[in-house]
mmCIF file of C-alpha atoms in Angstrom:
data_model
loop_
_atom_site.group_PDB
_atom_site.id
_atom_site.type_symbol
_atom_site.label_atom_id
_atom_site.label_comp_id
_atom_site.label_asym_id
_atom_site.label_seq_id
_atom_site.Cartn_x
_atom_site.Cartn_y
_atom_site.Cartn_z
ATOM 1 C CA UNK E 263 0.000 0.000 0.000
ATOM 2 C CA UNK E 264 1.037 3.604 -0.469
ATOM 3 C CA UNK E 265 2.817 4.950 2.666
ATOM 4 C CA UNK E 266 0.609 7.443 4.463
ATOM 5 C CA UNK E 267 -2.488 6.541 2.465
ATOM 6 C CA UNK E 268 -5.448 4.991 4.288
ATOM 7 C CA UNK E 269 -7.356 3.981 1.156
ATOM 8 C CA UNK E 270 -4.941 3.436 -1.718
ATOM 9 C CA UNK E 271 -6.456 2.181 -4.955
ATOM 10 C CA UNK E 272 -6.280 -1.527 -5.639
ATOM 11 C CA UNK E 273 -4.048 -2.672 -8.490
ATOM 12 C CA UNK E 274 -5.649 -3.556 -11.828
ATOM 13 C CA UNK E 275 -7.972 -6.536 -11.684
ATOM 14 C CA UNK E 276 -7.953 -6.970 -7.892
ATOM 15 C CA UNK E 277 -10.877 -7.022 -5.434
ATOM 16 C CA UNK E 278 -10.674 -6.828 -1.607
ATOM 17 C CA UNK E 279 -11.069 -10.013 0.445
ATOM 18 C CA UNK E 280 -10.164 -11.249 3.934
ATOM 19 C CA UNK E 281 -6.828 -12.981 4.413
ATOM 20 C CA UNK E 282 -7.393 -16.741 4.432
ATOM 21 C CA UNK E 283 -5.169 -19.750 4.021
ATOM 22 C CA UNK E 284 -4.673 -20.162 0.278
ATOM 23 C CA UNK E 285 -2.254 -21.436 -2.339
ATOM 24 C CA UNK E 286 -1.873 -23.914 -5.175
ATOM 25 C CA UNK E 287 -4.611 -26.580 -5.083
ATOM 26 C CA UNK E 288 -2.180 -29.468 -4.581
ATOM 27 C CA UNK E 289 -0.936 -27.910 -1.333
ATOM 28 C CA UNK E 290 -4.417 -27.558 0.202
ATOM 29 C CA UNK E 291 -4.110 -30.754 2.274
ATOM 30 C CA UNK E 292 -0.481 -30.158 3.239
ATOM 31 C CA UNK E 293 -0.652 -28.713 6.749
ATOM 32 C CA UNK E 294 2.828 -28.422 8.255
ATOM 33 C CA UNK E 295 2.742 -27.949 11.991
ATOM 34 C CA UNK E 296 4.863 -25.219 13.505
ATOM 35 C CA UNK E 297 8.277 -26.831 14.001
ATOM 36 C CA UNK E 298 10.661 -26.106 16.837
ATOM 37 C CA UNK E 299 14.282 -25.254 16.252
ATOM 38 C CA UNK E 300 13.755 -24.538 12.549
ATOM 39 C CA UNK E 301 16.919 -24.659 10.464
ATOM 40 C CA UNK E 302 17.271 -22.791 7.167
ATOM 41 C CA UNK E 303 19.585 -24.253 4.534
ATOM 42 C CA UNK E 304 21.451 -21.802 2.290
ATOM 43 C CA UNK E 305 22.689 -23.424 -0.893
ATOM 44 C CA UNK E 306 22.984 -23.130 -4.673
ATOM 45 C CA UNK E 307 25.571 -20.805 -6.202
ATOM 46 C CA UNK E 308 27.450 -20.268 -2.965
ATOM 47 C CA UNK E 309 30.971 -21.286 -1.998
ATOM 48 C CA UNK E 310 30.053 -22.697 1.402
ATOM 49 C CA UNK E 311 26.522 -24.125 1.788
ATOM 50 C CA UNK E 312 25.366 -23.822 5.386
ATOM 51 C CA UNK E 313 22.498 -24.472 7.735
ATOM 52 C CA UNK E 314 21.505 -21.737 10.160
ATOM 53 C CA UNK E 315 18.926 -21.617 12.921
ATOM 54 C CA UNK E 316 16.309 -18.895 12.613
ATOM 55 C CA UNK E 317 17.847 -17.143 15.600
ATOM 56 C CA UNK E 318 21.246 -17.091 13.904
ATOM 57 C CA UNK E 319 19.784 -16.055 10.553
ATOM 58 C CA UNK E 320 17.470 -13.277 11.746
ATOM 59 C CA UNK E 321 18.633 -12.391 15.247
ATOM 60 C CA UNK E 322 21.592 -10.122 14.408
ATOM 61 C CA UNK E 323 19.508 -7.813 12.221
ATOM 62 C CA UNK E 324 17.288 -4.846 12.950
ATOM 63 C CA UNK E 325 13.609 -5.684 13.021
ATOM 64 C CA UNK E 326 11.200 -3.847 10.742
ATOM 65 C CA UNK E 327 7.460 -3.220 10.711
ATOM 66 C CA UNK E 328 5.639 -3.163 7.388
ATOM 67 C CA UNK E 329 2.060 -2.232 6.474
ATOM 68 C CA UNK E 330 1.197 -3.683 3.102
ATOM 69 C CA UNK E 331 -1.507 -5.342 1.055
ATOM 70 C CA UNK E 332 -1.135 -8.927 -0.134
ATOM 71 C CA UNK E 333 -2.269 -9.403 -3.726
ATOM 72 C CA UNK E 334 -3.113 -12.905 -4.897
ATOM 73 C CA UNK E 335 -2.677 -13.674 -8.582
ATOM 74 C CA UNK E 336 -6.230 -15.081 -8.547
ATOM 75 C CA UNK E 337 -7.522 -11.474 -8.264
ATOM 76 C CA UNK E 338 -8.200 -11.023 -4.513
ATOM 77 C CA UNK E 339 -6.279 -8.709 -2.190
ATOM 78 C CA UNK E 340 -6.017 -8.747 1.610
ATOM 79 C CA UNK E 341 -5.583 -5.131 2.665
ATOM 80 C CA UNK E 342 -3.552 -3.273 5.266
ATOM 81 C CA UNK E 343 -1.711 -6.215 6.816
ATOM 82 C CA UNK E 344 0.790 -5.455 9.577
ATOM 83 C CA UNK E 345 3.928 -7.578 9.263
ATOM 84 C CA UNK E 346 7.049 -7.675 11.407
ATOM 85 C CA UNK E 347 10.380 -9.269 10.632
ATOM 86 C CA UNK E 348 13.787 -8.653 9.108
ATOM 87 C CA UNK E 349 14.571 -7.282 5.664
ATOM 88 C CA UNK E 350 15.833 -10.026 3.381
ATOM 89 C CA UNK E 351 18.443 -7.567 2.164
ATOM 90 C CA UNK E 352 20.059 -7.537 5.624
ATOM 91 C CA UNK E 353 20.116 -11.337 5.703
ATOM 92 C CA UNK E 354 21.543 -11.508 2.182
ATOM 93 C CA UNK E 355 24.299 -9.002 2.923
ATOM 94 C CA UNK E 356 25.392 -11.138 5.869
ATOM 95 C CA UNK E 357 25.229 -14.295 3.737
ATOM 96 C CA UNK E 358 27.475 -12.782 1.071
ATOM 97 C CA UNK E 359 30.357 -13.022 3.538
ATOM 98 C CA UNK E 360 29.125 -16.079 5.421
ATOM 99 C CA UNK E 361 28.543 -18.446 2.499
ATOM 100 C CA UNK E 362 30.241 -16.646 -0.386
ATOM 101 C CA UNK E 363 27.282 -15.943 -2.679
ATOM 102 C CA UNK E 364 28.815 -15.978 -6.152
ATOM 103 C CA UNK E 365 28.638 -13.040 -8.538
ATOM 104 C CA UNK E 366 26.724 -15.173 -11.027
ATOM 105 C CA UNK E 367 23.787 -15.532 -8.607
ATOM 106 C CA UNK E 368 21.043 -13.374 -10.112
ATOM 107 C CA UNK E 369 17.977 -15.178 -8.721
ATOM 108 C CA UNK E 370 16.981 -16.519 -5.321
ATOM 109 C CA UNK E 371 14.513 -19.322 -4.651
ATOM 110 C CA UNK E 372 12.759 -19.698 -1.305
ATOM 111 C CA UNK E 373 11.589 -23.168 -0.281
ATOM 112 C CA UNK E 374 8.946 -24.000 2.329
ATOM 113 C CA UNK E 375 8.713 -26.932 4.730
ATOM 114 C CA UNK E 376 5.661 -28.043 2.744
ATOM 115 C CA UNK E 377 7.773 -28.347 -0.423
ATOM 116 C CA UNK E 378 6.442 -25.183 -2.053
ATOM 117 C CA UNK E 379 9.094 -23.124 -3.835
ATOM 118 C CA UNK E 380 9.120 -19.798 -5.677
ATOM 119 C CA UNK E 381 11.806 -17.607 -7.200
ATOM 120 C CA UNK E 382 12.504 -13.869 -7.206
ATOM 121 C CA UNK E 383 15.042 -11.936 -9.183
ATOM 122 C CA UNK E 384 17.732 -11.078 -6.669
ATOM 123 C CA UNK E 385 17.422 -7.322 -7.093
ATOM 124 C CA UNK E 386 13.658 -7.627 -6.504
ATOM 125 C CA UNK E 387 14.287 -9.642 -3.330
ATOM 126 C CA UNK E 388 16.634 -6.919 -2.041
ATOM 127 C CA UNK E 389 13.944 -4.205 -2.099
ATOM 128 C CA UNK E 390 13.243 -2.355 1.155
ATOM 129 C CA UNK E 391 9.775 -3.894 1.535
ATOM 130 C CA UNK E 392 10.787 -7.564 1.233
ATOM 131 C CA UNK E 393 10.795 -9.203 4.664
ATOM 132 C CA UNK E 394 11.425 -12.529 6.257
ATOM 133 C CA UNK E 395 8.446 -12.068 8.556
ATOM 134 C CA UNK E 396 7.602 -13.921 11.758
ATOM 135 C CA UNK E 397 4.704 -11.789 13.030
ATOM 136 C CA UNK E 398 1.381 -10.666 11.584
ATOM 137 C CA UNK E 399 -1.097 -8.314 13.236
ATOM 138 C CA UNK E 400 1.008 -8.076 16.387
ATOM 139 C CA UNK E 401 1.151 -11.848 16.981
ATOM 140 C CA UNK E 402 3.461 -14.674 15.982
ATOM 141 C CA UNK E 403 2.611 -16.220 12.632
ATOM 142 C CA UNK E 404 0.241 -19.174 12.736
ATOM 143 C CA UNK E 405 0.808 -22.301 10.628
ATOM 144 C CA UNK E 406 -1.970 -21.172 8.262
ATOM 145 C CA UNK E 407 -0.016 -18.044 7.391
ATOM 146 C CA UNK E 408 3.517 -19.394 7.243
ATOM 147 C CA UNK E 409 4.899 -20.042 10.731
ATOM 148 C CA UNK E 410 7.535 -19.810 11.891
ATOM 149 C CA UNK E 411 8.842 -17.474 9.160
ATOM 150 C CA UNK E 412 7.706 -16.550 5.666
ATOM 151 C CA UNK E 413 8.700 -14.265 2.847
ATOM 152 C CA UNK E 414 6.651 -11.106 2.326
ATOM 153 C CA UNK E 415 7.168 -9.383 -1.033
ATOM 154 C CA UNK E 416 4.198 -7.008 -1.389
ATOM 155 C CA UNK E 417 5.149 -5.613 -4.797
ATOM 156 C CA UNK E 418 4.800 -9.127 -6.222
ATOM 157 C CA UNK E 419 1.855 -11.500 -6.441
ATOM 158 C CA UNK E 420 1.350 -13.666 -3.385
ATOM 159 C CA UNK E 421 2.696 -16.857 -4.961
ATOM 160 C CA UNK E 422 6.162 -15.309 -4.614
ATOM 161 C CA UNK E 423 5.786 -14.990 -0.814
ATOM 162 C CA UNK E 424 6.787 -18.479 0.325
ATOM 163 C CA UNK E 425 5.495 -19.710 3.699
ATOM 164 C CA UNK E 426 7.367 -21.852 6.253
ATOM 165 C CA UNK E 427 10.767 -20.925 4.777
ATOM 166 C CA UNK E 428 13.354 -23.673 5.311
ATOM 167 C CA UNK E 429 15.776 -23.076 2.427
ATOM 168 C CA UNK E 430 17.267 -20.238 0.402
ATOM 169 C CA UNK E 431 18.817 -21.202 -2.941
ATOM 170 C CA UNK E 432 20.847 -18.838 -5.113
ATOM 171 C CA UNK E 433 21.090 -19.441 -8.868
ATOM 172 C CA UNK E 434 22.067 -17.695 -12.118
ATOM 173 C CA UNK E 435 18.753 -18.498 -13.825
ATOM 174 C CA UNK E 436 15.034 -18.322 -13.116
ATOM 175 C CA UNK E 437 13.437 -21.340 -11.418
ATOM 176 C CA UNK E 438 9.685 -21.578 -12.183
ATOM 177 C CA UNK E 439 9.202 -23.350 -8.860
ATOM 178 C CA UNK E 440 5.958 -24.976 -7.803
ATOM 179 C CA UNK E 441 3.797 -22.750 -10.024
ATOM 180 C CA UNK E 442 5.657 -24.141 -13.070
ATOM 181 C CA UNK E 443 4.301 -22.740 -16.345
ATOM 182 C CA UNK E 444 2.009 -20.308 -14.525
ATOM 183 C CA UNK E 445 4.866 -18.467 -12.804
ATOM 184 C CA UNK E 446 6.091 -15.134 -14.135
ATOM 185 C CA UNK E 447 9.802 -14.478 -13.538
ATOM 186 C CA UNK E 448 9.043 -11.106 -11.920
ATOM 187 C CA UNK E 449 5.374 -11.342 -10.898
ATOM 188 C CA UNK E 450 5.089 -7.583 -10.318
ATOM 189 C CA UNK E 451 1.610 -6.515 -9.281
ATOM 190 C CA UNK E 452 1.832 -2.992 -10.712
ATOM 191 C CA UNK E 453 2.563 -4.423 -14.168
ATOM 192 C CA UNK E 454 0.002 -7.220 -13.816
ATOM 193 C CA UNK E 455 2.612 -9.891 -14.504
ATOM 194 C CA UNK E 456 0.320 -12.785 -13.623
ATOM 195 C CA UNK E 457 2.022 -15.383 -15.837
ATOM 196 C CA UNK E 458 4.649 -15.761 -18.531
ATOM 197 C CA UNK E 459 1.880 -16.543 -20.993
ATOM 198 C CA UNK E 460 -0.922 -14.180 -22.058
ATOM 199 C CA UNK E 461 -1.345 -10.584 -20.904
ATOM 200 C CA UNK E 462 -2.423 -10.144 -17.289
ATOM 201 C CA UNK E 463 -5.976 -8.899 -18.019
ATOM 202 C CA UNK E 464 -6.736 -12.094 -19.945
ATOM 203 C CA UNK E 465 -6.006 -14.138 -16.827
ATOM 204 C CA UNK E 466 -8.542 -12.313 -14.657
ATOM 205 C CA UNK E 467 -11.675 -14.245 -15.760
ATOM 206 C CA UNK E 468 -9.750 -17.528 -15.770
ATOM 207 C CA UNK E 469 -8.576 -17.146 -12.171
ATOM 208 C CA UNK E 470 -11.949 -15.833 -11.008
ATOM 209 C CA UNK E 471 -13.662 -18.911 -12.443
ATOM 210 C CA UNK E 472 -11.217 -21.235 -10.668
ATOM 211 C CA UNK E 473 -11.114 -19.341 -7.365
ATOM 212 C CA UNK E 474 -14.255 -20.788 -5.665
ATOM 213 C CA UNK E 475 -13.106 -24.372 -6.193
ATOM 214 C CA UNK E 476 -9.635 -23.677 -4.849
ATOM 215 C CA UNK E 477 -11.086 -21.901 -1.813
ATOM 216 C CA UNK E 478 -13.262 -24.925 -1.063
ATOM 217 C CA UNK E 479 -10.213 -27.185 -1.100
ATOM 218 C CA UNK E 480 -8.468 -24.956 1.429
ATOM 219 C CA UNK E 481 -11.535 -24.477 3.611
ATOM 220 C CA UNK E 482 -12.376 -28.192 3.874
ATOM 221 C CA UNK E 483 -10.640 -29.927 6.780
ATOM 222 C CA UNK E 484 -7.991 -32.466 5.754
ATOM 223 C CA UNK E 485 -9.014 -36.100 5.679
ATOM 224 C CA UNK E 486 -8.014 -38.067 8.807
#
């Protein structure tokens, strides 16, 4: 959202909706419980792959608060969310020395405990408003919203904001990740980069038609 604006306009093709658990249909029944002692693996185009606890990864860095909307590629937007965490840029700058991120690394993929993965161009991931967040609305994240830590990249569609982060992978090329053909390399909301294929406005009716069925999958309790 626009800093200092109480009612900023929604991006093209978006409508307001409450924040609910949501994602790709095949992840609807994957319900990772909040782990203890989470370890994040840093790998890919680095000289020294490492594993770091969340405390070691986030603890040394200044915490940030962020008010932002979350825009789902399927045309709904959860408005005025209050996140807290650490800028990914601060974590990355520490990792450059710690693991030796190579100069050829131009993309970074975030991987969740549930197996979901999504990729951002490295310069996009280093923006001021990209957080590794562990709090939402003044409380610790719940499993439904990415506990214990998730990526928040509000300038990009929500499929870029990986929940339950357990790995960070640097690479020289774009990784389509779990969204596969549907993923756009940048996924910028302001440019309506909903997918690599077809202009963004053409995707609006497609996603709106699919949205109720996907919501039902996420709202139904998992089978015992």
